[in-house]
PDB file of C-alpha atoms in Angstrom:
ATOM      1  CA  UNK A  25       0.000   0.000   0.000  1.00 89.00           C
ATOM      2  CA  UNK A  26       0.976   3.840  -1.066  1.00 95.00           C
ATOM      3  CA  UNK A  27       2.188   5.774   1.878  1.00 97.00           C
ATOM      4  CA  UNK A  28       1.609   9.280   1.650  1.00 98.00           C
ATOM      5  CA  UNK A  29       3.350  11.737   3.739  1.00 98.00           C
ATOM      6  CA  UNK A  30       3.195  14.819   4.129  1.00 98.00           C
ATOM      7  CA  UNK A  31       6.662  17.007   4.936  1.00 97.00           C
ATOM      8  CA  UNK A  32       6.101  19.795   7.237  1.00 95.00           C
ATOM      9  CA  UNK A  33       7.044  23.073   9.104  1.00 90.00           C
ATOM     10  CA  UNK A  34       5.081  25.985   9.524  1.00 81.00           C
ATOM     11  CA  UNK A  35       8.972  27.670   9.564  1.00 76.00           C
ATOM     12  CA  UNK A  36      11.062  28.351   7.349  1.00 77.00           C
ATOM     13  CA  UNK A  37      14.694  27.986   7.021  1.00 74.00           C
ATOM     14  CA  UNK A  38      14.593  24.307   8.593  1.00 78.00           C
ATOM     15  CA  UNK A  39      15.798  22.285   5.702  1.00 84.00           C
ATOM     16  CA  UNK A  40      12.897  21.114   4.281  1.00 91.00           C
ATOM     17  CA  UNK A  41      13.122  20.813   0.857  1.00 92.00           C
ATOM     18  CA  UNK A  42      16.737  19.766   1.470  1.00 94.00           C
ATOM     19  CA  UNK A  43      15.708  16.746   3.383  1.00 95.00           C
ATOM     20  CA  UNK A  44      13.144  16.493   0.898  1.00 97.00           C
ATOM     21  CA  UNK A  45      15.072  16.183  -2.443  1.00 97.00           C
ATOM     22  CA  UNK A  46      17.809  13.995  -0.499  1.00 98.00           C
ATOM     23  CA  UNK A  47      14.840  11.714   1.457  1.00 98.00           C
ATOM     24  CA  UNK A  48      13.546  11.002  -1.245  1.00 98.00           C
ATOM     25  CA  UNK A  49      16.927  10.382  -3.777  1.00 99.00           C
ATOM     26  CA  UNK A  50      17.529   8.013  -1.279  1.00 99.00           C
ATOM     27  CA  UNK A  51      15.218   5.869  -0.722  1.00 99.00           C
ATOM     28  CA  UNK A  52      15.023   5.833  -4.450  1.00 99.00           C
ATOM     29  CA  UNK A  53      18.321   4.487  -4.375  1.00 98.00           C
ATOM     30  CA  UNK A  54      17.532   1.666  -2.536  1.00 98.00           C
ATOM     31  CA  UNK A  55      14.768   0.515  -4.616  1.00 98.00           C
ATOM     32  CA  UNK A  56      11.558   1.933  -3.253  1.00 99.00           C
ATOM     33  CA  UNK A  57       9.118   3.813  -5.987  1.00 99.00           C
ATOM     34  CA  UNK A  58       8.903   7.507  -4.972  1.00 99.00           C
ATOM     35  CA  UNK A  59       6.574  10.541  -6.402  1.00 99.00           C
ATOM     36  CA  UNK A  60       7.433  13.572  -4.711  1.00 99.00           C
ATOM     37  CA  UNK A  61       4.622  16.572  -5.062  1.00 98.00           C
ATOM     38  CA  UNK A  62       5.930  19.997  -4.937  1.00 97.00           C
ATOM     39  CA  UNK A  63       3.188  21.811  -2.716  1.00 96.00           C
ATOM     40  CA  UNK A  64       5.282  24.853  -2.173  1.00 94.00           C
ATOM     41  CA  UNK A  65       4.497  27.667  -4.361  1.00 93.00           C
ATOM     42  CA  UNK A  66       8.219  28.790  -4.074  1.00 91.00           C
ATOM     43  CA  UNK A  67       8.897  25.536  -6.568  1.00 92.00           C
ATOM     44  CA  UNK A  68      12.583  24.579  -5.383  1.00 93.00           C
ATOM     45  CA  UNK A  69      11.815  20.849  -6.132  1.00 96.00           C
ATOM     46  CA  UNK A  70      12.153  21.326  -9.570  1.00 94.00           C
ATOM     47  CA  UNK A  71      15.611  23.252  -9.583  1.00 93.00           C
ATOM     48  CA  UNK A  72      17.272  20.779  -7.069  1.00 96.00           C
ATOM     49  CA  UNK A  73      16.349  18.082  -9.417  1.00 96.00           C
ATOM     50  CA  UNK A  74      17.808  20.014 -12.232  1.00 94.00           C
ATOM     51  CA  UNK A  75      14.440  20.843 -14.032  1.00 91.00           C
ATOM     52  CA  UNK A  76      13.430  24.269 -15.825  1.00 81.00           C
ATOM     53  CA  UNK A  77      10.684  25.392 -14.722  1.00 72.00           C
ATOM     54  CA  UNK A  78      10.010  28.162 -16.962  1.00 71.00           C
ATOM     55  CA  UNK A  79       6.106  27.680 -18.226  1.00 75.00           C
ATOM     56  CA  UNK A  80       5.954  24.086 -16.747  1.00 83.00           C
ATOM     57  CA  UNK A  81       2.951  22.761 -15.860  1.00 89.00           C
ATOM     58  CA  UNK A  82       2.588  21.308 -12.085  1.00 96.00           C
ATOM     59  CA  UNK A  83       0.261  20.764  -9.454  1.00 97.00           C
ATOM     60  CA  UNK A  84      -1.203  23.916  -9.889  1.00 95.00           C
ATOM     61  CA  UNK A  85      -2.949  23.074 -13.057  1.00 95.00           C
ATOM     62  CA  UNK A  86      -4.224  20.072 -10.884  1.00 95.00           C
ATOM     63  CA  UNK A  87      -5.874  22.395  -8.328  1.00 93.00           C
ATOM     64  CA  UNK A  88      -7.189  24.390 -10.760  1.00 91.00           C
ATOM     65  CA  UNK A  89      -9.018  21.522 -12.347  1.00 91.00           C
ATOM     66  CA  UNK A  90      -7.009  22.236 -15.385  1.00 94.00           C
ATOM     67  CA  UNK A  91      -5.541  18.795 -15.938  1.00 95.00           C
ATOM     68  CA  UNK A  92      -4.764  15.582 -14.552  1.00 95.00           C
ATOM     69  CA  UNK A  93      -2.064  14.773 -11.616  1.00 96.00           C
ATOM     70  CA  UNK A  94      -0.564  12.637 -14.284  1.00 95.00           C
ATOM     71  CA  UNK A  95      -0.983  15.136 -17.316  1.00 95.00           C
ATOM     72  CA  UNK A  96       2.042  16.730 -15.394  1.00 96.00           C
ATOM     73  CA  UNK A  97       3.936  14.139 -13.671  1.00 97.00           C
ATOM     74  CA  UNK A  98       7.846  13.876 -14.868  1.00 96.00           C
ATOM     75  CA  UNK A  99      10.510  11.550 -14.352  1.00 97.00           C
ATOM     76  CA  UNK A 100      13.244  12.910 -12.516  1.00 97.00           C
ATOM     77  CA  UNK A 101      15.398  10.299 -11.100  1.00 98.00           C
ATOM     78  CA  UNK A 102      15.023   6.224 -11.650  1.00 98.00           C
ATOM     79  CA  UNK A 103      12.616   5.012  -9.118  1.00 98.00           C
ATOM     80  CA  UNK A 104      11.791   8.765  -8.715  1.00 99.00           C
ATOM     81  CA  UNK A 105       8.884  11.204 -10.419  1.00 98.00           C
ATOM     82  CA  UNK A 106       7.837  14.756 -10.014  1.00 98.00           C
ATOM     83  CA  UNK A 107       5.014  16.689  -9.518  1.00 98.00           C
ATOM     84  CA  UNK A 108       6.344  20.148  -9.822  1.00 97.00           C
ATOM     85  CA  UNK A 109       4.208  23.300  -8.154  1.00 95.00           C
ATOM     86  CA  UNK A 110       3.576  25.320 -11.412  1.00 93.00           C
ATOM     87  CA  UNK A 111       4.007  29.080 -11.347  1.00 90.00           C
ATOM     88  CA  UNK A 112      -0.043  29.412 -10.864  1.00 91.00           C
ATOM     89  CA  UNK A 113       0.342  27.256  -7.209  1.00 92.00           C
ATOM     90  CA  UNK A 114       0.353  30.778  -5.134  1.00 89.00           C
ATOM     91  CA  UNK A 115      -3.302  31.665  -6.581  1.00 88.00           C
ATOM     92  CA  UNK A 116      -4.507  28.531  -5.490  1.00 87.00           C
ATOM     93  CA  UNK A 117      -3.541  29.232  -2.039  1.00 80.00           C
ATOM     94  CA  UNK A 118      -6.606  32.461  -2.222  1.00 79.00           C
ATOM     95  CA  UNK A 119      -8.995  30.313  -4.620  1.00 75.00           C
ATOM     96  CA  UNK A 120     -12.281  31.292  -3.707  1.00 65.00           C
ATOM     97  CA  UNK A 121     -14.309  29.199  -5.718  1.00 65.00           C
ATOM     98  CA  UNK A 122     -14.651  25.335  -5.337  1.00 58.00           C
ATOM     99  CA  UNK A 123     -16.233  25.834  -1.611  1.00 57.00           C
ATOM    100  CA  UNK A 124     -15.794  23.225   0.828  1.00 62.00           C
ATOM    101  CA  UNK A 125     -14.684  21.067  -1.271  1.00 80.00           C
ATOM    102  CA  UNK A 126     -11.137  23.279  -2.160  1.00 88.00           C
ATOM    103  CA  UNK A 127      -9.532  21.229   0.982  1.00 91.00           C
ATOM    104  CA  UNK A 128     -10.057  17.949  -0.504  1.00 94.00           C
ATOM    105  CA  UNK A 129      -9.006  18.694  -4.236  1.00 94.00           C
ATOM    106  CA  UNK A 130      -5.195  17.189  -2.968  1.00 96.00           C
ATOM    107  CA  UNK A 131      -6.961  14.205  -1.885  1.00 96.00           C
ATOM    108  CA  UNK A 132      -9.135  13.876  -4.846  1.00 95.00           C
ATOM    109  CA  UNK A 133      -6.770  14.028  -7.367  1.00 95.00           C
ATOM    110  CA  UNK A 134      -4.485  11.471  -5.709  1.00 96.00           C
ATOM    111  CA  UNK A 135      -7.167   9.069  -5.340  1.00 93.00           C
ATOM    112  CA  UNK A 136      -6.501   5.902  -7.985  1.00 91.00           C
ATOM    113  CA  UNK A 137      -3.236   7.194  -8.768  1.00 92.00           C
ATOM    114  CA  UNK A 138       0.481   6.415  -8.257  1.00 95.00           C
ATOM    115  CA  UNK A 139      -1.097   3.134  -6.491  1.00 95.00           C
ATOM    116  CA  UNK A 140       2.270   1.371  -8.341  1.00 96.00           C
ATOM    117  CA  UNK A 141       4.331   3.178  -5.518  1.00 98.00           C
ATOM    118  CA  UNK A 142       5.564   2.951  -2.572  1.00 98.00           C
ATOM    119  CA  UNK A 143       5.713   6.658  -1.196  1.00 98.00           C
ATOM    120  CA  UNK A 144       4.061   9.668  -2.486  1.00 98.00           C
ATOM    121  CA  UNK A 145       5.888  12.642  -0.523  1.00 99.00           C
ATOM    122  CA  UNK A 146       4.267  16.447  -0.792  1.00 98.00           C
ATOM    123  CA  UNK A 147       6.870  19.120   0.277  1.00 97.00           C
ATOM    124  CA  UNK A 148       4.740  21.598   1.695  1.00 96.00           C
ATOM    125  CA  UNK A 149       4.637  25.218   2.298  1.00 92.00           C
ATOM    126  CA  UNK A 150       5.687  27.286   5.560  1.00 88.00           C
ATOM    127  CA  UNK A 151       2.466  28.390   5.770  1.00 81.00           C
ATOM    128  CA  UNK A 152      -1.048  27.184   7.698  1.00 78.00           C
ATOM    129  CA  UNK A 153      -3.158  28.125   4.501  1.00 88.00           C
ATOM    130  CA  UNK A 154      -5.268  26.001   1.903  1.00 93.00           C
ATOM    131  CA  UNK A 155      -2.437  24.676   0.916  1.00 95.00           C
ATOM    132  CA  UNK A 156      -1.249  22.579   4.310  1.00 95.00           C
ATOM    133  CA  UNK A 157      -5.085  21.534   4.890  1.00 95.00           C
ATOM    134  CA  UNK A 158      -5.277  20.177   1.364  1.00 96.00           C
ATOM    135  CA  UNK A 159      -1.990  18.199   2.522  1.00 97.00           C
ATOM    136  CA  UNK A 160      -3.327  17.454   5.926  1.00 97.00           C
ATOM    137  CA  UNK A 161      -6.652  15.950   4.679  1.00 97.00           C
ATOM    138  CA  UNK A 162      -5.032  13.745   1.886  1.00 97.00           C
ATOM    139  CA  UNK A 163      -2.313  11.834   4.076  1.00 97.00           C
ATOM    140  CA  UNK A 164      -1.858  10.104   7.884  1.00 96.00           C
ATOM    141  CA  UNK A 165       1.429  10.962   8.473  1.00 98.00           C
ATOM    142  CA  UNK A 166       3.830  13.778   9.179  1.00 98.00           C
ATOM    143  CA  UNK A 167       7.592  14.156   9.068  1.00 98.00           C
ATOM    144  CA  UNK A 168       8.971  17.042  10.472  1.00 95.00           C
ATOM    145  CA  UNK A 169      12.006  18.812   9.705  1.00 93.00           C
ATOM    146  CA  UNK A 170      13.659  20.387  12.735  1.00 87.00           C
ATOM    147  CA  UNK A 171      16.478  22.834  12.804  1.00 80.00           C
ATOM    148  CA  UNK A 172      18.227  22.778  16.339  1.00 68.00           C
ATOM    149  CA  UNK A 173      17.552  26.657  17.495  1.00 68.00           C
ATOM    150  CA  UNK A 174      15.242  28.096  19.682  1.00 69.00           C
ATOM    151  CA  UNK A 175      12.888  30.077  16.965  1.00 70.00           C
ATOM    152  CA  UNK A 176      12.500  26.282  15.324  1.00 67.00           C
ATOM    153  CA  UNK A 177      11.554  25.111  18.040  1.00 74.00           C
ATOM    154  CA  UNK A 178       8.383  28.252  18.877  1.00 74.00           C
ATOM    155  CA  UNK A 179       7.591  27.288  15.057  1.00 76.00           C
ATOM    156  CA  UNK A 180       7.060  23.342  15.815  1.00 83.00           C
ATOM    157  CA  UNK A 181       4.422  24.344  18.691  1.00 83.00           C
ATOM    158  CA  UNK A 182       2.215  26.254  16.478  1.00 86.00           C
ATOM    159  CA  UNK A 183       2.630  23.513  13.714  1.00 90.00           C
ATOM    160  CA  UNK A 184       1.395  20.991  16.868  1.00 91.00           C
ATOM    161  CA  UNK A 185      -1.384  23.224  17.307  1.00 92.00           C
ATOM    162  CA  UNK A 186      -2.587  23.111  13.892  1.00 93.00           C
ATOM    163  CA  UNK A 187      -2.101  19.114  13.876  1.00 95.00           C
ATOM    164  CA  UNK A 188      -4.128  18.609  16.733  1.00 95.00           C
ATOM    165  CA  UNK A 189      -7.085  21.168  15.330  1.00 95.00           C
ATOM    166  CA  UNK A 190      -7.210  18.763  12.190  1.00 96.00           C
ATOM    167  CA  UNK A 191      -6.933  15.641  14.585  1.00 97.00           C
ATOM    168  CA  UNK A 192      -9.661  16.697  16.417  1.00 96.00           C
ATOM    169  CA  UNK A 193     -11.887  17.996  12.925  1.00 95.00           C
ATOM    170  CA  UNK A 194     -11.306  14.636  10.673  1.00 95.00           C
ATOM    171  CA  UNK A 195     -11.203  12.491  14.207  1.00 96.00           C
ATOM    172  CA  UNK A 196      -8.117  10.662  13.386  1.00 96.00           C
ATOM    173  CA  UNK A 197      -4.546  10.661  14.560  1.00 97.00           C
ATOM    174  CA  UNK A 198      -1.074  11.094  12.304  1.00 98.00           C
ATOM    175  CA  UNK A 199       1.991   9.179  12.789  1.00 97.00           C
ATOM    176  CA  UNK A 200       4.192  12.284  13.179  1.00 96.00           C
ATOM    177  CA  UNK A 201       7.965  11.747  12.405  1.00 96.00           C
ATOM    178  CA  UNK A 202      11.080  14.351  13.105  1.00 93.00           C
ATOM    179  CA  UNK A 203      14.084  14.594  11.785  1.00 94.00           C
ATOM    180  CA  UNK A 204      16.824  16.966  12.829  1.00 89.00           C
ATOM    181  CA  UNK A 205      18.086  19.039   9.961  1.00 86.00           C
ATOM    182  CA  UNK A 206      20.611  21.336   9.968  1.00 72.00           C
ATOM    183  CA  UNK A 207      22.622  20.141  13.111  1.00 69.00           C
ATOM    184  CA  UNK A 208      25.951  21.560  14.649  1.00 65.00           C
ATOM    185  CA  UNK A 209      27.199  19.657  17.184  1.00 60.00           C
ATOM    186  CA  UNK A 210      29.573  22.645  18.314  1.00 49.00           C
ATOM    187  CA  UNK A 211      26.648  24.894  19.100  1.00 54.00           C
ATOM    188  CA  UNK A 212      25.432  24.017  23.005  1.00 58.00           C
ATOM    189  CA  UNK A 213      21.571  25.274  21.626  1.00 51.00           C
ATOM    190  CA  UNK A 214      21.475  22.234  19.252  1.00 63.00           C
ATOM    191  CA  UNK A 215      21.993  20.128  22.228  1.00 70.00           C
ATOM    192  CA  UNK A 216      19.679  21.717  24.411  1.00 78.00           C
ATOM    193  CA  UNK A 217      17.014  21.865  21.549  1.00 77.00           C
ATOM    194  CA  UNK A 218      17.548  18.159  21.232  1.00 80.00           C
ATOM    195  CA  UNK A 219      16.960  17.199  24.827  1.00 82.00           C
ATOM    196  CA  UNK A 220      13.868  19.006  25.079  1.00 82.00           C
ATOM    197  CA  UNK A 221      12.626  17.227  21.404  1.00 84.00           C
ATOM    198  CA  UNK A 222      13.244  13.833  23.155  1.00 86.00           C
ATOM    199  CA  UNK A 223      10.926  14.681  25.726  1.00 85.00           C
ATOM    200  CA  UNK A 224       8.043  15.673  24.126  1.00 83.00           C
ATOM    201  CA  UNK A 225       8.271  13.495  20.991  1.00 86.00           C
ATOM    202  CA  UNK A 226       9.481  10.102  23.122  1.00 88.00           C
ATOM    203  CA  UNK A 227      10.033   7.166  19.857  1.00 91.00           C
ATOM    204  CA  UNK A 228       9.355   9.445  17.191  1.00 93.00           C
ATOM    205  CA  UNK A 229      12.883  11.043  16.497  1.00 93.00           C
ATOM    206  CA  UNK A 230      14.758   9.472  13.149  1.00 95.00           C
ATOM    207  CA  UNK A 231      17.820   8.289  14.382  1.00 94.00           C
ATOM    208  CA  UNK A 232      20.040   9.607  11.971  1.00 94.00           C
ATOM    209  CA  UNK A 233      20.742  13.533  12.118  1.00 90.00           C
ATOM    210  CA  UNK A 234      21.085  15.653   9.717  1.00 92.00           C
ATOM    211  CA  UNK A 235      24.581  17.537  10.051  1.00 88.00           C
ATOM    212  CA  UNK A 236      24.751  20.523   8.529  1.00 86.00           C
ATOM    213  CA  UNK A 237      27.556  21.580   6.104  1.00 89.00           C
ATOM    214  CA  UNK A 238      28.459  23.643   2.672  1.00 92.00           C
ATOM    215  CA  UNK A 239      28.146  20.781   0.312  1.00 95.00           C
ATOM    216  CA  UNK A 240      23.837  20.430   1.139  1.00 94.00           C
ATOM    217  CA  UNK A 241      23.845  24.205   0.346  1.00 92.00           C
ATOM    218  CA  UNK A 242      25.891  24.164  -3.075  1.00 95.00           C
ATOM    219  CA  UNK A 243      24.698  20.946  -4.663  1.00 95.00           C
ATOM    220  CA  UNK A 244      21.146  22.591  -5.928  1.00 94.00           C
ATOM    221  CA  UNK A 245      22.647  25.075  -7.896  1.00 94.00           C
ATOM    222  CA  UNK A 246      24.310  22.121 -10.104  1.00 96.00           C
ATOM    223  CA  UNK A 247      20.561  20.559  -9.720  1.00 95.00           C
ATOM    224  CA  UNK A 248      22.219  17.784  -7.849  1.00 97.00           C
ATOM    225  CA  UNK A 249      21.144  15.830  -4.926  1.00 98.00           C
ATOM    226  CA  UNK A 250      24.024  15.255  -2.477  1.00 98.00           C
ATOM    227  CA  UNK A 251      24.142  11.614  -3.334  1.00 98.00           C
ATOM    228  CA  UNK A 252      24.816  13.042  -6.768  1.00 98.00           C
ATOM    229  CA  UNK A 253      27.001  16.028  -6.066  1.00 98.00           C
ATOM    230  CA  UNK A 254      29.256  14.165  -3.564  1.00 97.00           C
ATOM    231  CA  UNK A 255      28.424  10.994  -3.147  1.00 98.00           C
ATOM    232  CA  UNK A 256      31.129   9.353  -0.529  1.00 97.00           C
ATOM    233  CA  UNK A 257      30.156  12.804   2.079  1.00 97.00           C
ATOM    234  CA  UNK A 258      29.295  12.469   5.114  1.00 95.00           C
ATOM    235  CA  UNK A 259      26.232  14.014   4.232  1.00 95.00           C
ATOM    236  CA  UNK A 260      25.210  11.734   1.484  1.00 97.00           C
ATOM    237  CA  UNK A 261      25.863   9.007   4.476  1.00 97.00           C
ATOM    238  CA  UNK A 262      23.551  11.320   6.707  1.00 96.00           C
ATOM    239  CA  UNK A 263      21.014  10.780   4.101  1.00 97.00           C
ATOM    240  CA  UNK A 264      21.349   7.063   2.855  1.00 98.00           C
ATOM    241  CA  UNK A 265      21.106   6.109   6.991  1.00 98.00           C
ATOM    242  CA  UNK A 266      18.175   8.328   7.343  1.00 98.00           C
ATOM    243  CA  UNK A 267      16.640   6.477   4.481  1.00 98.00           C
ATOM    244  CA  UNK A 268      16.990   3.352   6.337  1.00 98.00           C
ATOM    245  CA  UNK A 269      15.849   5.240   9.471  1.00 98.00           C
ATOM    246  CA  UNK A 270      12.378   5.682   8.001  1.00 97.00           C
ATOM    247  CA  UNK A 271      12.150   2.701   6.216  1.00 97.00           C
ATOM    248  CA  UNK A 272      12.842   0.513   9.598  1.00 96.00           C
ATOM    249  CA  UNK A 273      10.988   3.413  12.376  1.00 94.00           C
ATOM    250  CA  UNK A 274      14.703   3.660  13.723  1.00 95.00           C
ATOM    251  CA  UNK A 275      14.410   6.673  16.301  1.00 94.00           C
ATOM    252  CA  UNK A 276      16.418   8.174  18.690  1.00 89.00           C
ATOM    253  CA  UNK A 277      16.662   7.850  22.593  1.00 80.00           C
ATOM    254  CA  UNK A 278      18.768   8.905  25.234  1.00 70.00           C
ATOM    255  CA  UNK A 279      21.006   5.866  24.844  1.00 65.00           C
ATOM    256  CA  UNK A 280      21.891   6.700  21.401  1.00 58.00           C
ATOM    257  CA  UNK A 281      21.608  10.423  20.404  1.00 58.00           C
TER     258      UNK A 281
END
């Protein structure tokens, strides 16, 4: 069975779409079958992968009823596909027609598709708009991207705060994932962030954590993933064992942070 998840922060600046593009490289590397939507009307998906984007088609034209979630699904990777945001995706985040149904047009559109895969990731915005409640009503789990500072941490509470509104509106509960991004060891925040993320998400940390250094932050401009751009890092390790991490629910505790 498809699992869809949706990856999340209400903040910016966390490493989303880095873990994103690399996440999902990754496990495309090892063999799973991976569409990654691109629900962020910023549309950095497509340039990490090494796409122009100029007058391309995406999700957008999905939300706008305009064509089919396979109409403008492209290879990008093997094992890995696209579904780029489309320069129209920031209208759709003040569409005013549809009416109640313009939170479940995500959900719609996905439904009887990509049923050949194994994951179907949307990147999301950093907002709480249509766009997020589309993503929260057409998927059951959540990984979070978490920077180790303070302000990261004030933007994960209202993100929490949202979750539990839609918990409590479509009466159901997400599996909720997080994965530290953007790590330095050498700052005593990032350890103190950590501590207090072990507490209040006990067994749902991701093992592996995401060190930050240069090479994540060059190898977009070459429309490279890390496992592309430098391969034998010890980021491109951060990301194959985070892979394997979410593949196997490997999380952190005490004993092994």
């Amino acid at each position: 069975m498809t699992r869809v998840v949706a990856i999340i922060n209400q903040k910016g600046g966390v490493g989303k779409t880095t873990t994103t593009v690399n996440l999902c490289h990754a496990l495309a590397e090892s063999g799973k079958k991976v569409t990654v939507i691109d629900f962020d009307p910023q549309g950095h998906l497509a340039v990490s992968f090494g796409i122009i984007t100029q007058d391309i088609s995406g999700i957008d034209s999905v939300m706008l009823k305009e064509k089919t979630i396979e109409d403008v699904t492209v290879s990008v990777r093997k094992n890995l596909q696209l579904v780029p945001a489309g320069s129209k995706l920031k209208d759709v985040e003040h569409m005013s027609n549809h009416g109640s149904s313009r939170g479940i047009l995500l959900r719609d559109s996905l439904r009887g598709q990509f049923d050949d895969q194994d994951f179907i990731f949307i990147d999301c915005p950093p907002s709480s708009g249509l766009l997020v409640a589309n993503a929260l009503i057409a998927t059951d789990e959540l990984l979070i991207p978490m920077a180790g500072d303070f302000l990261a941490l004030q933007g994960l509470s209202h993100l929490m705060a949202t979750v539990k509104r839609f918990e409590g509106a479509l009466k159901k509960r997400y599996k909720v994932s997080v994965v530290i991004s953007r790590f330095t060891s050498t700052r005593r925040i990032s350890g103190q962030i950590l501590n207090v993320l072990l507490s209040h998400f006990p067994n749902q940390i991701l093992a592996t954590v995401i060190r930050e250094t240069s090479l994540l932050a060059e190898c977009p401009s070459f429309g490279q993933t890390i496992l592309e751009y430098s391969p034998q890092s010890r980021s491109a390790r951060d990301f194959r064992d985070l892979a394997n991490d979410f593949l196997e629910n490997r999380v952190m505790t005490n004993d092994n942070k």
